[in-house]
């Protein structure tokens, strides 16, 4: 007679071993982990296992091991305490906080005065009061950033970058929330627009649209551009800089910390360098970076203003007798329609620089296009200092310039 196998005990949550359950819980998001607390006593105990909360503290709040040690708290309590403070921003906090941390780390040894100009974070009640003042809700990612730093003092240089030409200077400060609220626009053409930056030299601001109105998308960041050909003062075009505050702020920070924007005299200059815009002739290398200036541009009439910065460098390994002086320049300027203009003249910006081994000469100049884009290329003519009758040309690489995406005013379209 065959032996009868005893019935095995039913498998229950209570009988499952701890390690596999903890492994399963480690894949859950914080919301599901919290919900597990309400399923059973066993899951409630397991979901409180402190190492499970380490990943969430790092992912959402960027809390480091060092910070945990300093605060002398367990991971779960750190997560809960932080959530009780800035939990409404959990979808934005990590990206915004990382951008701020990266920016300050990069600027501290390079632009210390700029870092010192940053203000402490605003309180929730301060941001609520601004919403009540302007009668609009602030974007959550904007609020999140201002909880970390409430803009900066109105000083020069500004955190949002500078630009300088011979007779023109711009440096944009990041406004604190109260100053921004004072500049909140209700007038036609800029209705429901809040200034993010301000330049005390030009009066230029970047705005964020806190509501969709007048052809703008909600949360878009832009430079205003008055339509000079319209009689209606509400006809204001816009150069679009970002789709959201996060997009605008993080892309700017990435350009700074990647070295894309040069640091010159303790301030950030918003020149963009294309790595391919480099040309070497013999021992001399020429590279170019460019920038669009919205404050000097217009859509109607079409007038797009660009500045470019040129770096001329002689290799440090060049022979001493290769020292030379720049005599003249030649430019071939082509707009988007294919129209070509040729310019030739002595020196550059009124100077005749001498280049020797290891030396660098830099200068800035500008150009305008009647089209939204164009490019320049050309060459410099030099003569050797030791052989003055011997001249040669140095190539300037082709460099392109294009204005940001823009949108024309609906006041013009309906007019």
Tab-separated table of C-alpha atoms in Angstrom:
chain	number	residue	atom	x	y	z
A	1	UNK	CA	0.000	0.000	0.000
A	2	UNK	CA	1.455	3.399	-1.080
A	3	UNK	CA	2.334	5.938	1.582
A	4	UNK	CA	0.154	9.045	1.750
A	5	UNK	CA	2.024	12.351	1.575
A	6	UNK	CA	1.077	14.725	4.381
A	7	UNK	CA	-0.634	17.925	3.276
A	8	UNK	CA	1.758	20.892	3.248
A	9	UNK	CA	0.874	24.007	5.246
A	10	UNK	CA	-0.724	26.794	3.114
A	11	UNK	CA	1.719	29.475	1.964
A	12	UNK	CA	0.879	32.831	3.536
A	13	UNK	CA	2.499	36.249	3.675
A	14	UNK	CA	3.346	35.604	7.296
A	15	UNK	CA	5.187	32.401	6.467
A	16	UNK	CA	7.318	33.816	3.623
A	17	UNK	CA	10.978	34.370	4.535
A	18	UNK	CA	12.100	37.939	5.167
A	19	UNK	CA	14.907	38.292	2.620
A	20	UNK	CA	12.832	37.622	-0.544
A	21	UNK	CA	10.144	40.002	0.693
A	22	UNK	CA	12.695	42.745	1.346
A	23	UNK	CA	14.104	42.214	-2.130
A	24	UNK	CA	10.634	42.646	-3.641
A	25	UNK	CA	9.993	45.758	-1.562
A	26	UNK	CA	13.311	47.262	-2.705
A	27	UNK	CA	11.856	47.621	-6.215
A	28	UNK	CA	8.820	49.610	-5.062
A	29	UNK	CA	8.457	53.367	-5.290
A	30	UNK	CA	7.990	55.316	-2.076
A	31	UNK	CA	4.229	55.591	-2.666
A	32	UNK	CA	3.816	51.814	-2.903
A	33	UNK	CA	6.133	51.318	0.053
A	34	UNK	CA	3.897	53.547	2.169
A	35	UNK	CA	0.778	51.717	0.965
A	36	UNK	CA	2.304	48.441	2.127
A	37	UNK	CA	2.015	49.739	5.673
A	38	UNK	CA	-1.769	49.401	5.397
A	39	UNK	CA	-1.826	45.858	3.984
A	40	UNK	CA	-0.740	43.828	6.990
A	41	UNK	CA	1.316	44.033	10.147
A	42	UNK	CA	4.109	41.996	8.532
A	43	UNK	CA	4.383	44.272	5.490
A	44	UNK	CA	4.172	47.308	7.730
A	45	UNK	CA	7.175	46.068	9.691
A	46	UNK	CA	9.134	45.158	6.560
A	47	UNK	CA	8.389	48.428	4.765
A	48	UNK	CA	9.930	50.269	7.703
A	49	UNK	CA	13.219	48.463	7.124
A	50	UNK	CA	15.533	51.467	7.037
A	51	UNK	CA	17.830	50.499	4.112
A	52	UNK	CA	14.752	50.493	1.855
A	53	UNK	CA	14.450	54.253	2.325
A	54	UNK	CA	18.059	55.004	1.504
A	55	UNK	CA	17.412	54.784	-2.248
A	56	UNK	CA	14.401	57.102	-2.024
A	57	UNK	CA	16.289	59.686	0.039
A	58	UNK	CA	19.050	59.758	-2.548
A	59	UNK	CA	16.743	59.674	-5.579
A	60	UNK	CA	14.213	62.315	-4.546
A	61	UNK	CA	16.050	64.510	-2.010
A	62	UNK	CA	19.722	63.962	-2.960
A	63	UNK	CA	20.561	63.279	0.679
A	64	UNK	CA	24.122	61.982	1.014
A	65	UNK	CA	25.577	59.562	3.557
A	66	UNK	CA	27.443	62.503	5.090
A	67	UNK	CA	24.228	64.508	5.557
A	68	UNK	CA	22.552	61.501	7.163
A	69	UNK	CA	25.434	61.176	9.610
A	70	UNK	CA	25.322	64.890	10.431
A	71	UNK	CA	21.581	64.822	11.091
A	72	UNK	CA	21.826	61.587	13.069
A	73	UNK	CA	18.539	60.260	11.683
A	74	UNK	CA	17.487	57.037	10.043
A	75	UNK	CA	16.739	57.047	6.311
A	76	UNK	CA	12.987	56.701	6.752
A	77	UNK	CA	12.690	59.620	9.154
A	78	UNK	CA	14.873	61.723	6.832
A	79	UNK	CA	12.571	60.936	3.940
A	80	UNK	CA	9.445	61.763	5.945
A	81	UNK	CA	10.856	64.993	7.398
A	82	UNK	CA	11.962	66.223	3.989
A	83	UNK	CA	8.651	65.243	2.446
A	84	UNK	CA	6.762	67.185	5.105
A	85	UNK	CA	8.769	70.278	4.105
A	86	UNK	CA	9.013	70.113	0.305
A	87	UNK	CA	6.892	67.086	-0.581
A	88	UNK	CA	4.749	69.010	-3.057
A	89	UNK	CA	7.869	69.420	-5.201
A	90	UNK	CA	8.934	65.776	-5.215
A	91	UNK	CA	8.658	65.567	-9.021
A	92	UNK	CA	10.972	68.571	-9.459
A	93	UNK	CA	13.207	68.706	-6.405
A	94	UNK	CA	16.046	66.399	-7.495
A	95	UNK	CA	16.554	68.092	-10.882
A	96	UNK	CA	16.391	71.613	-9.436
A	97	UNK	CA	18.537	70.820	-6.383
A	98	UNK	CA	21.195	69.108	-8.499
A	99	UNK	CA	21.327	72.114	-10.824
A	100	UNK	CA	21.811	74.481	-7.879
A	101	UNK	CA	24.452	72.251	-6.272
A	102	UNK	CA	26.366	71.851	-9.539
A	103	UNK	CA	26.213	75.568	-10.270
A	104	UNK	CA	27.483	76.637	-6.854
A	105	UNK	CA	30.253	74.043	-6.844
A	106	UNK	CA	31.424	75.262	-10.249
A	107	UNK	CA	31.198	78.985	-9.449
A	108	UNK	CA	32.666	79.022	-5.924
A	109	UNK	CA	36.329	78.956	-7.056
A	110	UNK	CA	35.656	81.005	-10.205
A	111	UNK	CA	33.014	83.619	-9.286
A	112	UNK	CA	32.870	83.688	-5.472
A	113	UNK	CA	31.114	87.075	-5.318
A	114	UNK	CA	28.304	85.700	-7.417
A	115	UNK	CA	27.750	82.771	-5.059
A	116	UNK	CA	27.769	85.131	-2.076
A	117	UNK	CA	25.013	87.175	-3.734
A	118	UNK	CA	22.553	84.253	-3.567
A	119	UNK	CA	19.758	84.594	-1.041
A	120	UNK	CA	18.502	81.954	1.353
A	121	UNK	CA	15.455	79.978	0.288
A	122	UNK	CA	11.980	81.480	0.567
A	123	UNK	CA	9.388	80.024	2.924
A	124	UNK	CA	6.195	78.377	1.763
A	125	UNK	CA	4.173	81.208	3.279
A	126	UNK	CA	6.251	83.766	1.325
A	127	UNK	CA	5.438	82.026	-1.944
A	128	UNK	CA	1.782	81.695	-0.971
A	129	UNK	CA	1.687	85.429	-0.253
A	130	UNK	CA	3.103	86.209	-3.708
A	131	UNK	CA	0.437	84.023	-5.320
A	132	UNK	CA	-2.220	85.943	-3.408
A	133	UNK	CA	-0.623	89.247	-4.484
A	134	UNK	CA	-0.529	88.465	-8.214
A	135	UNK	CA	-3.738	86.407	-8.289
A	136	UNK	CA	-2.051	83.468	-10.086
A	137	UNK	CA	-0.499	80.177	-9.105
A	138	UNK	CA	3.270	79.964	-9.466
A	139	UNK	CA	4.644	76.919	-11.323
A	140	UNK	CA	5.693	74.207	-8.869
A	141	UNK	CA	9.202	73.943	-10.329
A	142	UNK	CA	9.611	77.719	-9.936
A	143	UNK	CA	8.472	77.487	-6.309
A	144	UNK	CA	10.811	74.557	-5.743
A	145	UNK	CA	13.820	76.537	-6.952
A	146	UNK	CA	12.906	79.499	-4.791
A	147	UNK	CA	12.642	77.271	-1.740
A	148	UNK	CA	16.329	76.505	-2.329
A	149	UNK	CA	17.483	80.029	-3.249
A	150	UNK	CA	15.264	83.094	-3.328
A	151	UNK	CA	17.100	84.657	-6.270
A	152	UNK	CA	20.077	86.943	-5.673
A	153	UNK	CA	20.844	90.446	-4.520
A	154	UNK	CA	20.691	93.045	-7.284
A	155	UNK	CA	24.410	93.163	-7.944
A	156	UNK	CA	26.754	92.929	-10.901
A	157	UNK	CA	27.642	90.431	-12.217
A	158	UNK	CA	24.330	88.644	-12.483
A	159	UNK	CA	23.903	84.907	-12.105
A	160	UNK	CA	22.131	84.530	-15.457
A	161	UNK	CA	25.079	85.732	-17.491
A	162	UNK	CA	26.660	88.799	-19.045
A	163	UNK	CA	27.412	90.189	-22.461
A	164	UNK	CA	29.719	93.072	-23.350
A	165	UNK	CA	30.461	95.017	-26.511
A	166	UNK	CA	32.356	98.260	-26.887
A	167	UNK	CA	29.271	100.384	-26.120
A	168	UNK	CA	26.829	97.845	-24.716
A	169	UNK	CA	26.769	95.822	-21.486
A	170	UNK	CA	24.203	93.397	-20.091
A	171	UNK	CA	24.289	91.329	-16.905
A	172	UNK	CA	21.129	89.569	-15.729
A	173	UNK	CA	20.336	89.032	-12.049
A	174	UNK	CA	18.003	86.264	-10.901
A	175	UNK	CA	15.201	88.189	-9.177
A	176	UNK	CA	13.980	87.295	-5.714
A	177	UNK	CA	10.292	86.416	-5.597
A	178	UNK	CA	9.118	89.688	-4.016
A	179	UNK	CA	10.916	91.832	-6.602
A	180	UNK	CA	9.572	89.580	-9.348
A	181	UNK	CA	6.039	89.973	-8.000
A	182	UNK	CA	6.454	93.753	-8.162
A	183	UNK	CA	7.170	93.422	-11.884
A	184	UNK	CA	4.273	91.041	-12.587
A	185	UNK	CA	2.550	92.150	-15.782
A	186	UNK	CA	-1.180	92.574	-16.289
A	187	UNK	CA	-0.969	94.905	-19.266
A	188	UNK	CA	-1.927	93.836	-22.755
A	189	UNK	CA	0.920	92.131	-24.560
A	190	UNK	CA	2.509	90.697	-21.403
A	191	UNK	CA	-0.559	89.597	-19.475
A	192	UNK	CA	0.178	87.077	-16.673
A	193	UNK	CA	3.946	87.297	-17.198
A	194	UNK	CA	6.365	87.243	-14.260
A	195	UNK	CA	9.947	88.516	-14.671
A	196	UNK	CA	12.647	85.987	-13.822
A	197	UNK	CA	15.715	88.148	-14.472
A	198	UNK	CA	16.586	91.822	-14.684
A	199	UNK	CA	19.511	93.799	-16.076
A	200	UNK	CA	20.001	97.152	-14.367
A	201	UNK	CA	21.913	98.489	-17.399
A	202	UNK	CA	19.432	97.708	-20.165
A	203	UNK	CA	16.157	97.033	-18.331
A	204	UNK	CA	16.041	93.644	-20.072
A	205	UNK	CA	14.145	90.785	-18.405
A	206	UNK	CA	13.365	87.183	-19.124
A	207	UNK	CA	9.738	86.342	-18.321
A	208	UNK	CA	7.792	83.230	-17.440
A	209	UNK	CA	4.147	82.958	-18.490
A	210	UNK	CA	2.332	81.786	-15.355
A	211	UNK	CA	-0.904	81.444	-17.358
A	212	UNK	CA	-1.588	80.717	-21.011
A	213	UNK	CA	-2.561	83.999	-22.652
A	214	UNK	CA	-2.039	86.078	-25.791
A	215	UNK	CA	-0.586	83.156	-27.729
A	216	UNK	CA	1.860	82.100	-25.015
A	217	UNK	CA	1.939	78.626	-23.517
A	218	UNK	CA	1.740	78.293	-19.759
A	219	UNK	CA	5.195	78.104	-18.101
A	220	UNK	CA	7.077	79.262	-21.225
A	221	UNK	CA	10.177	81.390	-20.618
A	222	UNK	CA	10.956	84.138	-23.116
A	223	UNK	CA	12.467	87.521	-23.933
A	224	UNK	CA	9.922	90.110	-24.984
A	225	UNK	CA	10.417	91.797	-28.353
A	226	UNK	CA	8.177	94.802	-29.085
A	227	UNK	CA	6.872	94.903	-32.651
A	228	UNK	CA	8.357	98.160	-33.926
A	229	UNK	CA	6.136	98.213	-36.994
A	230	UNK	CA	2.816	97.882	-35.161
A	231	UNK	CA	0.839	100.815	-33.846
A	232	UNK	CA	-0.644	98.640	-31.116
A	233	UNK	CA	1.662	98.706	-28.029
A	234	UNK	CA	0.278	95.276	-27.101
A	235	UNK	CA	1.997	93.782	-30.174
A	236	UNK	CA	4.893	92.069	-28.419
A	237	UNK	CA	6.717	89.188	-30.071
A	238	UNK	CA	8.748	86.710	-28.039
A	239	UNK	CA	12.060	84.879	-28.333
A	240	UNK	CA	11.429	81.563	-26.568
A	241	UNK	CA	14.189	80.433	-24.204
A	242	UNK	CA	12.564	77.476	-22.417
A	243	UNK	CA	9.373	75.406	-22.343
A	244	UNK	CA	9.312	75.354	-18.518
A	245	UNK	CA	11.262	76.834	-15.626
A	246	UNK	CA	13.092	73.518	-15.176
A	247	UNK	CA	13.991	73.377	-18.866
A	248	UNK	CA	15.212	76.981	-18.786
A	249	UNK	CA	17.215	76.761	-15.555
A	250	UNK	CA	18.814	73.328	-15.980
A	251	UNK	CA	19.834	73.966	-19.593
A	252	UNK	CA	21.512	77.215	-18.544
A	253	UNK	CA	23.312	75.513	-15.647
A	254	UNK	CA	24.477	72.699	-17.930
A	255	UNK	CA	25.961	75.261	-20.316
A	256	UNK	CA	27.828	76.909	-17.447
A	257	UNK	CA	29.191	73.857	-15.613
A	258	UNK	CA	30.196	72.084	-18.836
A	259	UNK	CA	32.449	75.037	-19.645
A	260	UNK	CA	30.255	75.982	-22.596
A	261	UNK	CA	30.047	79.577	-21.355
A	262	UNK	CA	33.425	81.193	-20.620
A	263	UNK	CA	34.177	82.804	-17.258
A	264	UNK	CA	35.763	86.199	-17.897
A	265	UNK	CA	36.616	88.686	-15.144
A	266	UNK	CA	34.588	86.877	-12.485
A	267	UNK	CA	31.416	86.651	-14.564
A	268	UNK	CA	29.652	84.266	-16.926
A	269	UNK	CA	29.618	85.306	-20.566
A	270	UNK	CA	26.923	83.711	-22.668
A	271	UNK	CA	28.968	82.905	-25.737
A	272	UNK	CA	28.318	79.527	-27.341
A	273	UNK	CA	31.320	77.748	-28.834
A	274	UNK	CA	30.912	75.130	-31.532
A	275	UNK	CA	33.875	72.706	-31.213
A	276	UNK	CA	33.971	72.494	-34.996
A	277	UNK	CA	34.497	76.260	-35.333
A	278	UNK	CA	38.270	75.971	-35.194
A	279	UNK	CA	40.798	76.452	-37.991
A	280	UNK	CA	44.558	76.036	-37.805
A	281	UNK	CA	46.948	77.605	-40.308
A	282	UNK	CA	50.547	76.694	-39.605
A	283	UNK	CA	51.191	77.589	-35.964
A	284	UNK	CA	48.105	79.798	-35.541
A	285	UNK	CA	44.682	78.555	-34.443
A	286	UNK	CA	41.509	80.629	-34.737
A	287	UNK	CA	38.342	79.649	-32.848
A	288	UNK	CA	34.967	81.383	-32.640
A	289	UNK	CA	32.044	81.561	-30.209
A	290	UNK	CA	28.803	83.456	-30.809
A	291	UNK	CA	25.797	84.887	-29.012
A	292	UNK	CA	22.387	86.257	-29.967
A	293	UNK	CA	21.380	89.573	-28.373
A	294	UNK	CA	17.597	89.786	-28.024
A	295	UNK	CA	17.666	93.308	-26.574
A	296	UNK	CA	19.142	94.654	-29.823
A	297	UNK	CA	17.009	92.515	-32.152
A	298	UNK	CA	13.499	92.667	-33.558
A	299	UNK	CA	11.181	90.404	-35.530
A	300	UNK	CA	9.316	93.283	-37.193
A	301	UNK	CA	11.271	94.734	-38.871
A	302	UNK	CA	13.531	91.682	-39.243
A	303	UNK	CA	16.784	92.670	-37.536
A	304	UNK	CA	18.741	89.945	-35.764
A	305	UNK	CA	21.790	91.056	-33.818
A	306	UNK	CA	24.697	88.733	-33.030
A	307	UNK	CA	28.018	89.152	-31.338
A	308	UNK	CA	31.005	86.890	-31.815
A	309	UNK	CA	34.198	86.363	-29.849
A	310	UNK	CA	37.345	85.340	-31.695
A	311	UNK	CA	40.411	83.733	-30.147
A	312	UNK	CA	43.717	83.813	-32.067
A	313	UNK	CA	46.468	81.690	-30.555
A	314	UNK	CA	49.971	80.742	-31.615
A	315	UNK	CA	51.305	77.356	-30.577
A	316	UNK	CA	53.762	77.509	-27.687
A	317	UNK	CA	56.004	75.160	-29.678
A	318	UNK	CA	56.327	77.594	-32.585
A	319	UNK	CA	59.774	78.991	-33.332
A	320	UNK	CA	60.454	82.550	-32.034
A	321	UNK	CA	60.956	83.827	-35.580
A	322	UNK	CA	57.301	82.898	-36.310
A	323	UNK	CA	56.138	85.945	-34.293
A	324	UNK	CA	53.856	88.040	-36.494
A	325	UNK	CA	51.456	90.968	-36.594
A	326	UNK	CA	47.918	91.116	-37.956
A	327	UNK	CA	47.532	93.611	-40.799
A	328	UNK	CA	44.010	93.189	-42.144
A	329	UNK	CA	40.859	91.103	-42.187
A	330	UNK	CA	38.563	89.776	-44.899
A	331	UNK	CA	34.997	88.618	-44.249
A	332	UNK	CA	32.476	86.833	-46.425
A	333	UNK	CA	29.036	87.146	-44.799
A	334	UNK	CA	26.107	85.066	-46.079
A	335	UNK	CA	22.501	85.301	-44.887
A	336	UNK	CA	19.799	82.622	-45.016
A	337	UNK	CA	18.691	83.808	-48.474
A	338	UNK	CA	22.179	83.269	-49.870
A	339	UNK	CA	22.914	86.984	-50.165
A	340	UNK	CA	26.642	87.604	-49.766
A	341	UNK	CA	28.449	90.660	-48.396
A	342	UNK	CA	32.233	91.015	-48.472
A	343	UNK	CA	34.091	93.202	-45.986
A	344	UNK	CA	37.801	94.014	-45.977
A	345	UNK	CA	39.676	96.423	-43.769
A	346	UNK	CA	42.789	97.121	-41.683
A	347	UNK	CA	43.316	95.371	-38.326
A	348	UNK	CA	40.571	94.149	-36.041
A	349	UNK	CA	38.468	96.452	-33.812
A	350	UNK	CA	41.040	99.195	-34.443
A	351	UNK	CA	43.990	97.097	-33.308
A	352	UNK	CA	46.926	95.351	-34.996
A	353	UNK	CA	47.761	92.606	-32.498
A	354	UNK	CA	51.154	90.887	-32.343
A	355	UNK	CA	51.084	87.110	-31.940
A	356	UNK	CA	54.101	85.166	-30.651
A	357	UNK	CA	54.618	81.573	-29.442
A	358	UNK	CA	52.174	80.717	-26.627
A	359	UNK	CA	50.388	84.077	-26.853
A	360	UNK	CA	46.630	84.533	-27.220
A	361	UNK	CA	44.690	87.488	-28.573
A	362	UNK	CA	40.901	87.704	-28.161
A	363	UNK	CA	38.385	90.274	-29.304
A	364	UNK	CA	34.645	90.686	-29.739
A	365	UNK	CA	32.688	92.181	-32.598
A	366	UNK	CA	29.154	92.017	-33.940
A	367	UNK	CA	27.003	91.681	-37.027
A	368	UNK	CA	23.335	91.822	-37.975
A	369	UNK	CA	21.175	89.828	-40.365
A	370	UNK	CA	17.810	90.570	-41.925
A	371	UNK	CA	17.221	86.821	-41.882
A	372	UNK	CA	16.936	84.623	-38.795
A	373	UNK	CA	20.274	82.978	-39.497
A	374	UNK	CA	23.495	83.342	-41.443
A	375	UNK	CA	27.170	82.551	-41.359
A	376	UNK	CA	30.562	84.208	-41.652
A	377	UNK	CA	33.991	83.054	-42.751
A	378	UNK	CA	37.179	84.693	-43.972
A	379	UNK	CA	40.858	85.181	-43.223
A	380	UNK	CA	43.398	87.449	-41.549
A	381	UNK	CA	46.521	88.709	-43.261
A	382	UNK	CA	49.704	88.730	-41.148
A	383	UNK	CA	53.327	89.686	-41.700
A	384	UNK	CA	56.299	88.181	-39.875
A	385	UNK	CA	58.088	90.540	-37.484
A	386	UNK	CA	61.508	89.238	-38.539
A	387	UNK	CA	60.646	89.134	-42.258
A	388	UNK	CA	58.376	92.128	-42.701
A	389	UNK	CA	58.021	91.714	-46.425
A	390	UNK	CA	56.694	88.183	-46.009
A	391	UNK	CA	52.911	88.051	-45.569
A	392	UNK	CA	50.508	85.137	-45.210
A	393	UNK	CA	46.796	84.473	-44.643
A	394	UNK	CA	45.246	82.695	-41.634
A	395	UNK	CA	41.841	81.059	-42.124
A	396	UNK	CA	38.838	82.038	-40.021
A	397	UNK	CA	36.488	79.019	-39.735
A	398	UNK	CA	32.941	79.295	-40.959
A	399	UNK	CA	30.625	79.957	-38.016
A	400	UNK	CA	26.854	79.954	-38.037
A	401	UNK	CA	24.469	82.191	-36.125
A	402	UNK	CA	20.744	81.592	-35.619
A	403	UNK	CA	18.217	83.379	-33.449
A	404	UNK	CA	16.108	81.375	-30.965
A	405	UNK	CA	12.628	80.182	-31.861
A	406	UNK	CA	10.242	83.120	-31.840
A	407	UNK	CA	6.492	83.619	-31.910
A	408	UNK	CA	4.816	86.730	-33.301
A	409	UNK	CA	2.235	88.617	-31.302
A	410	UNK	CA	-1.400	87.672	-31.776
A	411	UNK	CA	-2.129	91.410	-31.668
A	412	UNK	CA	-0.289	91.665	-34.981
A	413	UNK	CA	-1.914	88.551	-36.418
A	414	UNK	CA	-5.448	89.735	-35.671
A	415	UNK	CA	-4.629	93.305	-36.630
